[in-house]
PDB file of C-alpha atoms in Angstrom:
ATOM      1  CA  MET S   8      24.550 -19.315  17.093  1.00 37.00           C
ATOM      2  CA  SER S   9      22.649 -16.098  16.487  1.00 39.00           C
ATOM      3  CA  LYS S  10      22.883 -14.355  13.145  1.00 42.00           C
ATOM      4  CA  PRO S  11      25.169 -11.327  12.941  1.00 44.00           C
ATOM      5  CA  SER S  12      23.384  -8.028  13.121  1.00 46.00           C
ATOM      6  CA  THR S  13      23.487  -5.505  10.294  1.00 45.00           C
ATOM      7  CA  ALA S  14      26.128  -3.543  12.224  1.00 48.00           C
ATOM      8  CA  GLU S  15      28.362  -6.667  12.366  1.00 59.00           C
ATOM      9  CA  ARG S  16      28.126  -7.422   8.651  1.00 64.00           C
ATOM     10  CA  PRO S  17      31.298  -7.076   6.595  1.00 68.00           C
ATOM     11  CA  PRO S  18      31.450  -4.176   4.115  1.00 73.00           C
ATOM     12  CA  VAL S  19      29.079  -4.638   1.176  1.00 78.00           C
ATOM     13  CA  ASP S  20      30.850  -5.632  -2.035  1.00 75.00           C
ATOM     14  CA  LEU S  21      28.769  -3.942  -4.730  1.00 79.00           C
ATOM     15  CA  THR S  22      30.809  -5.584  -7.486  1.00 80.00           C
ATOM     16  CA  ARG S  23      29.714  -9.103  -6.513  1.00 86.00           C
ATOM     17  CA  ARG S  24      26.171 -10.366  -6.835  1.00 91.00           C
ATOM     18  CA  PRO S  25      25.163 -12.090  -3.556  1.00 91.00           C
ATOM     19  CA  SER S  26      23.584 -15.512  -3.406  1.00 91.00           C
ATOM     20  CA  ILE S  27      19.861 -15.807  -2.690  1.00 92.00           C
ATOM     21  CA  GLU S  28      20.668 -17.156   0.788  1.00 92.00           C
ATOM     22  CA  GLU S  29      23.034 -14.261   1.603  1.00 91.00           C
ATOM     23  CA  LEU S  30      20.502 -11.727   0.393  1.00 93.00           C
ATOM     24  CA  ARG S  31      17.534 -13.286   2.170  1.00 92.00           C
ATOM     25  CA  ALA S  32      19.353 -13.312   5.517  1.00 90.00           C
ATOM     26  CA  VAL S  33      19.756  -9.531   5.328  1.00 90.00           C
ATOM     27  CA  ILE S  34      16.696  -8.191   3.507  1.00 89.00           C
ATOM     28  CA  HIS S  35      14.161 -10.659   4.933  1.00 87.00           C
ATOM     29  CA  PRO S  36      15.274 -10.904   8.570  1.00 76.00           C
ATOM     30  CA  GLU S  37      13.789 -13.675  10.646  1.00 71.00           C
ATOM     31  CA  GLY S  38      10.167 -13.043  11.570  1.00 63.00           C
ATOM     32  CA  MET S  39       9.667 -10.166   9.120  1.00 68.00           C
ATOM     33  CA  LEU S  40       7.323 -11.994   6.768  1.00 64.00           C
ATOM     34  CA  GLN S  41       5.356 -13.402   9.677  1.00 59.00           C
ATOM     35  CA  ARG S  42       4.448  -9.992  11.112  1.00 62.00           C
ATOM     36  CA  ARG S  43       0.969  -9.469   9.684  1.00 55.00           C
ATOM     37  CA  SER S  44       0.883  -5.870  10.864  1.00 58.00           C
ATOM     38  CA  ALA S  45       4.068  -5.055   8.948  1.00 65.00           C
ATOM     39  CA  GLU S  46       3.752  -7.169   5.808  1.00 78.00           C
ATOM     40  CA  HIS S  47       1.003  -7.090   3.194  1.00 86.00           C
ATOM     41  CA  TRP S  48      -0.679 -10.418   2.449  1.00 90.00           C
ATOM     42  CA  ALA S  49       0.414 -10.214  -1.199  1.00 92.00           C
ATOM     43  CA  GLY S  50       4.008  -9.773  -0.056  1.00 89.00           C
ATOM     44  CA  ARG S  51       3.829 -12.886   2.101  1.00 89.00           C
ATOM     45  CA  LEU S  52       1.984 -14.869  -0.559  1.00 91.00           C
ATOM     46  CA  TYR S  53       4.095 -14.186  -3.656  1.00 94.00           C
ATOM     47  CA  MET S  54       5.648 -10.735  -4.111  1.00 94.00           C
ATOM     48  CA  ARG S  55       8.572 -11.135  -1.703  1.00 93.00           C
ATOM     49  CA  ARG S  56       9.656 -14.217  -3.652  1.00 94.00           C
ATOM     50  CA  ILE S  57       9.731 -12.145  -6.839  1.00 96.00           C
ATOM     51  CA  SER S  58      11.279  -9.061  -5.251  1.00 96.00           C
ATOM     52  CA  LEU S  59      14.104 -11.141  -3.756  1.00 95.00           C
ATOM     53  CA  ARG S  60      15.315 -12.013  -7.247  1.00 96.00           C
ATOM     54  CA  ILE S  61      14.857  -8.494  -8.615  1.00 97.00           C
ATOM     55  CA  THR S  62      16.800  -7.094  -5.646  1.00 96.00           C
ATOM     56  CA  ARG S  63      19.596  -9.588  -6.302  1.00 95.00           C
ATOM     57  CA  VAL S  64      19.936  -8.238  -9.851  1.00 95.00           C
ATOM     58  CA  LEU S  65      19.856  -4.622  -8.642  1.00 94.00           C
ATOM     59  CA  SER S  66      22.311  -5.255  -5.795  1.00 91.00           C
ATOM     60  CA  THR S  67      25.274  -4.404  -8.054  1.00 90.00           C
ATOM     61  CA  VAL S  68      23.536  -1.708 -10.149  1.00 91.00           C
ATOM     62  CA  THR S  69      24.693   1.307  -8.167  1.00 87.00           C
ATOM     63  CA  VAL S  70      23.217   3.845 -10.589  1.00 93.00           C
ATOM     64  CA  ILE S  71      19.783   2.874  -9.227  1.00 93.00           C
ATOM     65  CA  THR S  72      19.265   4.137  -5.675  1.00 95.00           C
ATOM     66  CA  PRO S  73      16.647   3.044  -3.125  1.00 96.00           C
ATOM     67  CA  ASN S  74      15.068   6.501  -3.202  1.00 97.00           C
ATOM     68  CA  GLY S  75      15.048   6.388  -6.996  1.00 97.00           C
ATOM     69  CA  LEU S  76      13.085   3.144  -6.797  1.00 97.00           C
ATOM     70  CA  THR S  77      10.650   4.796  -4.389  1.00 97.00           C
ATOM     71  CA  TYR S  78      10.073   7.656  -6.832  1.00 97.00           C
ATOM     72  CA  LEU S  79       9.470   5.056  -9.545  1.00 98.00           C
ATOM     73  CA  MET S  80       7.004   3.285  -7.244  1.00 98.00           C
ATOM     74  CA  MET S  81       5.141   6.564  -6.765  1.00 98.00           C
ATOM     75  CA  LEU S  82       5.022   7.211 -10.510  1.00 98.00           C
ATOM     76  CA  THR S  83       3.736   3.707 -11.184  1.00 98.00           C
ATOM     77  CA  GLY S  84       0.954   4.153  -8.632  1.00 98.00           C
ATOM     78  CA  VAL S  85      -0.118   7.433 -10.237  1.00 98.00           C
ATOM     79  CA  LEU S  86      -0.057   5.837 -13.703  1.00 98.00           C
ATOM     80  CA  ALA S  87      -2.338   3.077 -12.395  1.00 98.00           C
ATOM     81  CA  GLY S  88      -4.920   5.736 -11.578  1.00 98.00           C
ATOM     82  CA  VAL S  89      -4.457   7.354 -14.988  1.00 98.00           C
ATOM     83  CA  ALA S  90      -4.830   3.956 -16.700  1.00 98.00           C
ATOM     84  CA  LEU S  91      -8.293   3.516 -15.205  1.00 98.00           C
ATOM     85  CA  VAL S  92      -9.544   6.375 -17.352  1.00 96.00           C
ATOM     86  CA  VAL S  93      -8.943   4.200 -20.442  1.00 96.00           C
ATOM     87  CA  PRO S  94     -12.415   2.915 -21.420  1.00 94.00           C
ATOM     88  CA  GLY S  95     -13.441  -0.716 -21.252  1.00 95.00           C
ATOM     89  CA  LEU S  96     -11.751  -3.706 -19.705  1.00 97.00           C
ATOM     90  CA  THR S  97      -8.360  -2.502 -20.976  1.00 97.00           C
ATOM     91  CA  GLY S  98      -8.205   0.292 -18.395  1.00 97.00           C
ATOM     92  CA  ALA S  99      -9.117  -1.996 -15.498  1.00 98.00           C
ATOM     93  CA  VAL S 100      -6.510  -4.583 -16.524  1.00 98.00           C
ATOM     94  CA  LEU S 101      -3.793  -1.934 -16.959  1.00 98.00           C
ATOM     95  CA  GLY S 102      -4.613  -0.434 -13.562  1.00 98.00           C
ATOM     96  CA  ALA S 103      -4.384  -3.818 -11.820  1.00 98.00           C
ATOM     97  CA  LEU S 104      -1.102  -4.712 -13.549  1.00 98.00           C
ATOM     98  CA  LEU S 105       0.481  -1.358 -12.716  1.00 98.00           C
ATOM     99  CA  ILE S 106      -0.492  -1.768  -9.056  1.00 98.00           C
ATOM    100  CA  GLN S 107       1.317  -5.120  -9.046  1.00 98.00           C
ATOM    101  CA  VAL S 108       4.427  -3.328 -10.363  1.00 98.00           C
ATOM    102  CA  TYR S 109       3.876  -0.654  -7.694  1.00 98.00           C
ATOM    103  CA  LEU S 110       3.799  -3.358  -5.013  1.00 97.00           C
ATOM    104  CA  LEU S 111       6.947  -4.959  -6.422  1.00 97.00           C
ATOM    105  CA  LEU S 112       8.808  -1.641  -6.323  1.00 97.00           C
ATOM    106  CA  ASP S 113       7.493  -1.039  -2.794  1.00 96.00           C
ATOM    107  CA  CYS S 114       9.210  -4.280  -1.760  1.00 96.00           C
ATOM    108  CA  VAL S 115      12.395  -3.781  -3.779  1.00 97.00           C
ATOM    109  CA  ASP S 116      13.228  -0.228  -2.639  1.00 95.00           C
ATOM    110  CA  GLY S 117      13.450  -1.254   1.012  1.00 94.00           C
ATOM    111  CA  GLU S 118      15.300  -4.479   0.223  1.00 95.00           C
ATOM    112  CA  VAL S 119      17.948  -2.667  -1.809  1.00 95.00           C
ATOM    113  CA  ALA S 120      18.301  -0.101   0.977  1.00 95.00           C
ATOM    114  CA  ARG S 121      18.782  -2.809   3.618  1.00 93.00           C
ATOM    115  CA  TRP S 122      21.317  -4.719   1.547  1.00 94.00           C
ATOM    116  CA  ARG S 123      23.387  -1.607   0.719  1.00 93.00           C
ATOM    117  CA  ARG S 124      22.891  -0.103   4.206  1.00 92.00           C
ATOM    118  CA  GLN S 125      21.305   2.964   2.658  1.00 92.00           C
ATOM    119  CA  THR S 126      18.200   3.159   4.838  1.00 91.00           C
ATOM    120  CA  SER S 127      17.322   6.744   5.726  1.00 93.00           C
ATOM    121  CA  LEU S 128      14.619   8.986   7.130  1.00 93.00           C
ATOM    122  CA  THR S 129      14.193  10.404   3.636  1.00 95.00           C
ATOM    123  CA  GLY S 130      13.481   6.920   2.319  1.00 94.00           C
ATOM    124  CA  VAL S 131      10.883   6.250   5.019  1.00 94.00           C
ATOM    125  CA  TYR S 132       9.238   9.602   4.329  1.00 96.00           C
ATOM    126  CA  LEU S 133       9.134   9.100   0.558  1.00 96.00           C
ATOM    127  CA  ASP S 134       7.720   5.607   1.015  1.00 96.00           C
ATOM    128  CA  ARG S 135       4.823   6.954   3.065  1.00 95.00           C
ATOM    129  CA  VAL S 136       4.177   9.780   0.610  1.00 96.00           C
ATOM    130  CA  GLY S 137       4.242   7.230  -2.213  1.00 96.00           C
ATOM    131  CA  HIS S 138       1.492   5.220  -0.540  1.00 96.00           C
ATOM    132  CA  TYR S 139      -0.620   8.325   0.029  1.00 97.00           C
ATOM    133  CA  VAL S 140      -0.275   9.546  -3.552  1.00 97.00           C
ATOM    134  CA  SER S 141      -0.729   6.161  -5.228  1.00 97.00           C
ATOM    135  CA  GLU S 142      -3.859   5.130  -3.352  1.00 96.00           C
ATOM    136  CA  ALA S 143      -5.403   8.570  -3.850  1.00 97.00           C
ATOM    137  CA  ALA S 144      -4.580   8.466  -7.575  1.00 98.00           C
ATOM    138  CA  LEU S 145      -6.118   5.011  -7.965  1.00 98.00           C
ATOM    139  CA  LEU S 146      -9.402   5.926  -6.288  1.00 98.00           C
ATOM    140  CA  THR S 147      -9.590   9.272  -8.090  1.00 98.00           C
ATOM    141  CA  GLY S 148      -8.981   7.423 -11.359  1.00 98.00           C
ATOM    142  CA  LEU S 149     -11.834   5.066 -10.493  1.00 98.00           C
ATOM    143  CA  GLY S 150     -14.158   8.035 -10.027  1.00 98.00           C
ATOM    144  CA  LEU S 151     -13.135   9.488 -13.382  1.00 97.00           C
ATOM    145  CA  ARG S 152     -13.635   6.081 -15.001  1.00 97.00           C
ATOM    146  CA  ALA S 153     -17.155   5.905 -13.590  1.00 97.00           C
ATOM    147  CA  ALA S 154     -17.812   9.479 -14.771  1.00 97.00           C
ATOM    148  CA  ASP S 155     -17.506   8.242 -18.385  1.00 94.00           C
ATOM    149  CA  LEU S 156     -15.128  10.941 -19.613  1.00 91.00           C
ATOM    150  CA  PHE S 157     -15.216   9.595 -23.171  1.00 87.00           C
ATOM    151  CA  HIS S 158     -19.040   9.769 -23.305  1.00 79.00           C
ATOM    152  CA  ARG S 159     -19.585   6.130 -24.145  1.00 79.00           C
ATOM    153  CA  GLU S 160     -22.926   6.157 -22.329  1.00 77.00           C
ATOM    154  CA  GLY S 161     -24.131   9.694 -22.911  1.00 75.00           C
ATOM    155  CA  ALA S 162     -23.361  13.143 -24.239  1.00 78.00           C
ATOM    156  CA  HIS S 163     -22.008  14.438 -20.934  1.00 86.00           C
ATOM    157  CA  ALA S 164     -19.668  13.175 -18.223  1.00 88.00           C
ATOM    158  CA  ALA S 165     -21.402  12.228 -14.963  1.00 93.00           C
ATOM    159  CA  TRP S 166     -19.242  14.223 -12.569  1.00 95.00           C
ATOM    160  CA  GLN S 167     -20.998  12.996  -9.423  1.00 96.00           C
ATOM    161  CA  TRP S 168     -19.056   9.747  -9.782  1.00 97.00           C
ATOM    162  CA  ALA S 169     -15.789  11.655  -9.983  1.00 97.00           C
ATOM    163  CA  PHE S 170     -16.779  13.413  -6.747  1.00 97.00           C
ATOM    164  CA  LEU S 171     -17.412  10.078  -5.008  1.00 98.00           C
ATOM    165  CA  GLY S 172     -14.066   8.738  -6.246  1.00 98.00           C
ATOM    166  CA  THR S 173     -12.320  11.815  -4.866  1.00 97.00           C
ATOM    167  CA  LEU S 174     -14.158  11.336  -1.569  1.00 97.00           C
ATOM    168  CA  ALA S 175     -12.884   7.750  -1.420  1.00 97.00           C
ATOM    169  CA  ALA S 176      -9.357   8.995  -2.166  1.00 98.00           C
ATOM    170  CA  LEU S 177      -9.589  11.574   0.626  1.00 97.00           C
ATOM    171  CA  GLY S 178     -10.768   8.892   3.031  1.00 96.00           C
ATOM    172  CA  ALA S 179      -7.880   6.587   2.107  1.00 95.00           C
ATOM    173  CA  ILE S 180      -5.405   9.404   2.802  1.00 96.00           C
ATOM    174  CA  LEU S 181      -7.054  10.323   6.102  1.00 96.00           C
ATOM    175  CA  ILE S 182      -6.991   6.719   7.330  1.00 94.00           C
ATOM    176  CA  LYS S 183      -3.225   6.552   6.796  1.00 93.00           C
ATOM    177  CA  SER S 184      -2.630  10.024   8.199  1.00 95.00           C
ATOM    178  CA  GLU S 185      -4.579   9.213  11.366  1.00 94.00           C
ATOM    179  CA  THR S 186      -2.135   6.369  12.040  1.00 92.00           C
ATOM    180  CA  ASP S 187       0.971   8.369  11.139  1.00 93.00           C
ATOM    181  CA  LEU S 188      -0.103  11.379  13.183  1.00 94.00           C
ATOM    182  CA  VAL S 189      -0.063   9.272  16.339  1.00 93.00           C
ATOM    183  CA  ASP S 190       3.728   9.067  16.011  1.00 91.00           C
ATOM    184  CA  VAL S 191       3.895  12.801  15.219  1.00 92.00           C
ATOM    185  CA  ALA S 192       1.880  13.681  18.313  1.00 92.00           C
ATOM    186  CA  ARG S 193       3.953  11.411  20.560  1.00 91.00           C
ATOM    187  CA  ALA S 194       7.251  12.692  19.136  1.00 91.00           C
ATOM    188  CA  ARG S 195       6.238  16.312  19.686  1.00 91.00           C
ATOM    189  CA  SER S 196       5.380  15.449  23.278  1.00 91.00           C
ATOM    190  CA  GLY S 197       8.755  13.779  23.804  1.00 89.00           C
ATOM    191  CA  MET S 198       7.268  10.290  23.991  1.00 89.00           C
ATOM    192  CA  THR S 199       8.587   7.087  22.421  1.00 85.00           C
ATOM    193  CA  ALA S 200       6.921   5.193  19.585  1.00 79.00           C
ATOM    194  CA  VAL S 201       3.654   3.504  20.507  1.00 74.00           C
ATOM    195  CA  GLU S 202       3.555  -0.171  21.484  1.00 71.00           C
ATOM    196  CA  ASP S 203       1.168  -2.541  19.691  1.00 59.00           C
ATOM    197  CA  SER S 204      -0.651  -3.270  22.950  1.00 55.00           C
ATOM    198  CA  ALA S 205      -1.657   0.397  23.219  1.00 57.00           C
ATOM    199  CA  SER S 206      -3.822   0.134  20.086  1.00 56.00           C
ATOM    200  CA  VAL S 207      -6.518  -1.779  21.962  1.00 56.00           C
ATOM    201  CA  PRO S 208      -9.361   0.634  22.895  1.00 57.00           C
ATOM    202  CA  ARG S 209      -9.980   1.113  26.616  1.00 55.00           C
ATOM    203  CA  SER S 210     -13.727   0.743  26.084  1.00 56.00           C
ATOM    204  CA  THR S 211     -14.821  -2.912  26.007  1.00 64.00           C
ATOM    205  CA  ALA S 212     -17.600  -2.188  23.492  1.00 61.00           C
ATOM    206  CA  VAL S 213     -15.259  -0.330  21.159  1.00 58.00           C
ATOM    207  CA  ALA S 214     -12.636  -3.072  21.506  1.00 60.00           C
ATOM    208  CA  LYS S 215     -15.209  -5.690  20.464  1.00 63.00           C
ATOM    209  CA  ALA S 216     -16.320  -3.585  17.513  1.00 60.00           C
ATOM    210  CA  ARG S 217     -12.682  -3.166  16.481  1.00 59.00           C
ATOM    211  CA  ARG S 218     -12.091  -6.930  16.615  1.00 64.00           C
ATOM    212  CA  ALA S 219     -15.226  -7.545  14.529  1.00 61.00           C
ATOM    213  CA  ALA S 220     -14.102  -5.011  11.911  1.00 59.00           C
ATOM    214  CA  SER S 221     -10.653  -6.588  11.882  1.00 61.00           C
ATOM    215  CA  LEU S 222     -12.137 -10.021  11.202  1.00 59.00           C
ATOM    216  CA  LEU S 223     -14.258  -8.718   8.334  1.00 57.00           C
ATOM    217  CA  LYS S 224     -11.269  -6.786   6.909  1.00 69.00           C
ATOM    218  CA  PHE S 225     -13.587  -4.628   4.800  1.00 70.00           C
ATOM    219  CA  HIS S 226     -11.311  -1.644   5.401  1.00 74.00           C
ATOM    220  CA  ARG S 227      -8.617  -3.241   3.263  1.00 84.00           C
ATOM    221  CA  LEU S 228     -10.667  -2.650   0.127  1.00 91.00           C
ATOM    222  CA  VAL S 229      -9.446   0.945  -0.053  1.00 92.00           C
ATOM    223  CA  GLY S 230      -5.826  -0.237  -0.146  1.00 93.00           C
ATOM    224  CA  ALA S 231      -4.110  -0.082  -3.538  1.00 95.00           C
ATOM    225  CA  VAL S 232      -3.807  -3.833  -4.189  1.00 96.00           C
ATOM    226  CA  GLU S 233      -7.265  -4.779  -2.956  1.00 96.00           C
ATOM    227  CA  ALA S 234      -8.926  -1.784  -4.646  1.00 97.00           C
ATOM    228  CA  SER S 235      -7.257  -2.553  -7.987  1.00 98.00           C
ATOM    229  CA  LEU S 236      -8.521  -6.157  -7.877  1.00 97.00           C
ATOM    230  CA  PHE S 237     -11.995  -4.969  -6.866  1.00 97.00           C
ATOM    231  CA  ILE S 238     -11.978  -2.499  -9.765  1.00 98.00           C
ATOM    232  CA  LEU S 239     -10.793  -5.224 -12.139  1.00 98.00           C
ATOM    233  CA  ALA S 240     -13.649  -7.486 -11.040  1.00 98.00           C
ATOM    234  CA  ALA S 241     -16.093  -4.618 -11.643  1.00 98.00           C
ATOM    235  CA  GLY S 242     -14.537  -4.009 -15.064  1.00 98.00           C
ATOM    236  CA  ILE S 243     -14.986  -7.647 -16.032  1.00 98.00           C
ATOM    237  CA  ALA S 244     -18.616  -7.559 -14.894  1.00 98.00           C
ATOM    238  CA  ASP S 245     -19.167  -4.348 -16.878  1.00 97.00           C
ATOM    239  CA  ALA S 246     -17.663  -5.935 -19.985  1.00 96.00           C
ATOM    240  CA  VAL S 247     -20.234  -8.724 -19.715  1.00 97.00           C
ATOM    241  CA  ARG S 248     -23.113  -6.347 -18.956  1.00 95.00           C
ATOM    242  CA  GLY S 249     -22.092  -3.693 -21.481  1.00 94.00           C
ATOM    243  CA  ASP S 250     -22.244  -0.606 -19.277  1.00 94.00           C
ATOM    244  CA  LEU S 251     -20.619   0.993 -16.198  1.00 96.00           C
ATOM    245  CA  PHE S 252     -23.037  -0.275 -13.564  1.00 97.00           C
ATOM    246  CA  PHE S 253     -20.537  -2.334 -11.578  1.00 98.00           C
ATOM    247  CA  THR S 254     -17.774   0.277 -11.806  1.00 98.00           C
ATOM    248  CA  ARG S 255     -20.172   2.843 -10.385  1.00 97.00           C
ATOM    249  CA  LEU S 256     -21.254   0.398  -7.703  1.00 98.00           C
ATOM    250  CA  ALA S 257     -17.572  -0.066  -6.833  1.00 98.00           C
ATOM    251  CA  VAL S 258     -17.191   3.717  -6.430  1.00 98.00           C
ATOM    252  CA  VAL S 259     -20.130   3.822  -4.005  1.00 98.00           C
ATOM    253  CA  VAL S 260     -18.826   0.861  -2.001  1.00 97.00           C
ATOM    254  CA  LEU S 261     -15.265   2.186  -1.734  1.00 97.00           C
ATOM    255  CA  ALA S 262     -16.387   5.718  -0.878  1.00 97.00           C
ATOM    256  CA  ALA S 263     -18.687   4.380   1.853  1.00 97.00           C
ATOM    257  CA  ILE S 264     -15.935   2.171   3.287  1.00 95.00           C
ATOM    258  CA  ALA S 265     -13.418   5.029   3.211  1.00 96.00           C
ATOM    259  CA  VAL S 266     -15.718   7.458   5.025  1.00 95.00           C
ATOM    260  CA  LEU S 267     -16.842   4.874   7.594  1.00 93.00           C
ATOM    261  CA  GLN S 268     -13.318   3.657   8.244  1.00 92.00           C
ATOM    262  CA  THR S 269     -12.030   7.211   8.634  1.00 94.00           C
ATOM    263  CA  VAL S 270     -14.492   7.812  11.467  1.00 93.00           C
ATOM    264  CA  LEU S 271     -14.059   4.391  13.098  1.00 89.00           C
ATOM    265  CA  HIS S 272     -10.268   4.551  12.932  1.00 88.00           C
ATOM    266  CA  LEU S 273     -10.252   8.008  14.502  1.00 92.00           C
ATOM    267  CA  LEU S 274     -12.451   6.783  17.355  1.00 89.00           C
ATOM    268  CA  SER S 275     -10.277   3.699  17.797  1.00 86.00           C
ATOM    269  CA  ILE S 276      -7.166   5.875  18.206  1.00 89.00           C
ATOM    270  CA  VAL S 277      -8.726   8.472  20.502  1.00 90.00           C
ATOM    271  CA  LEU S 278     -10.256   5.762  22.736  1.00 87.00           C
ATOM    272  CA  SER S 279      -7.057   3.729  22.961  1.00 84.00           C
ATOM    273  CA  SER S 280      -3.876   4.371  24.936  1.00 84.00           C
ATOM    274  CA  ARG S 281      -1.857   5.439  21.904  1.00 85.00           C
ATOM    275  CA  LEU S 282      -2.138   9.125  22.771  1.00 86.00           C
ATOM    276  CA  ARG S 283      -1.301   8.621  26.462  1.00 82.00           C
TER     277      ARG S 283
END
């Protein structure tokens, strides 16, 4: 027997805490965690197990709304970028921990919305804005960290590193916007949402290059979770070395990846069937 759809579910009783099984059937529908294009690896690996239990607790706390959780997610992502300005290993650890909280809230807001049937266009919009703002804040914070604002390595801040961090942040935003603007362009032309098969470039050479880049997955380093772990690793290496060499190397690497991926992703979209 097939599972009842969301429309066939009985009214939600917000005074009774659901069982884990009841909750999972609704907020983690079959196949959701297996869709690699829709689910982050950290979600599949561990975060969805944690978020399931947090969502169960919040299922009866009506004062907390899904959109409120999304705003909190956004704030946490921004604070992760701010935390990176704290000198030494402390800043890198705080940034990585806050990004884990950001990821948890990113899971929980949608789960609470699905359980309470409070999904909305506003929620989808705020979620996307939250990702834009948080990733930009993290990479900008990395640049400011590398600039040595507290003058631990010299009398003046090295603002060129802040510029590179901002460049990486801009690239991260552009990569996401290039994907989102496909749907905007199609909607304005009266077309339906793009199918996954349309993402394959028409050019054989470009398609092969896209597959190679996908296998290497270097583009993921500018994502919030991956970037925070990369920054943490650089912070640990700096703590051993006693300077900011590895943090500054991380800024160069992430800025280069962001710029390269911005161009490659744009070409991949224009040369595919997504805009046709």
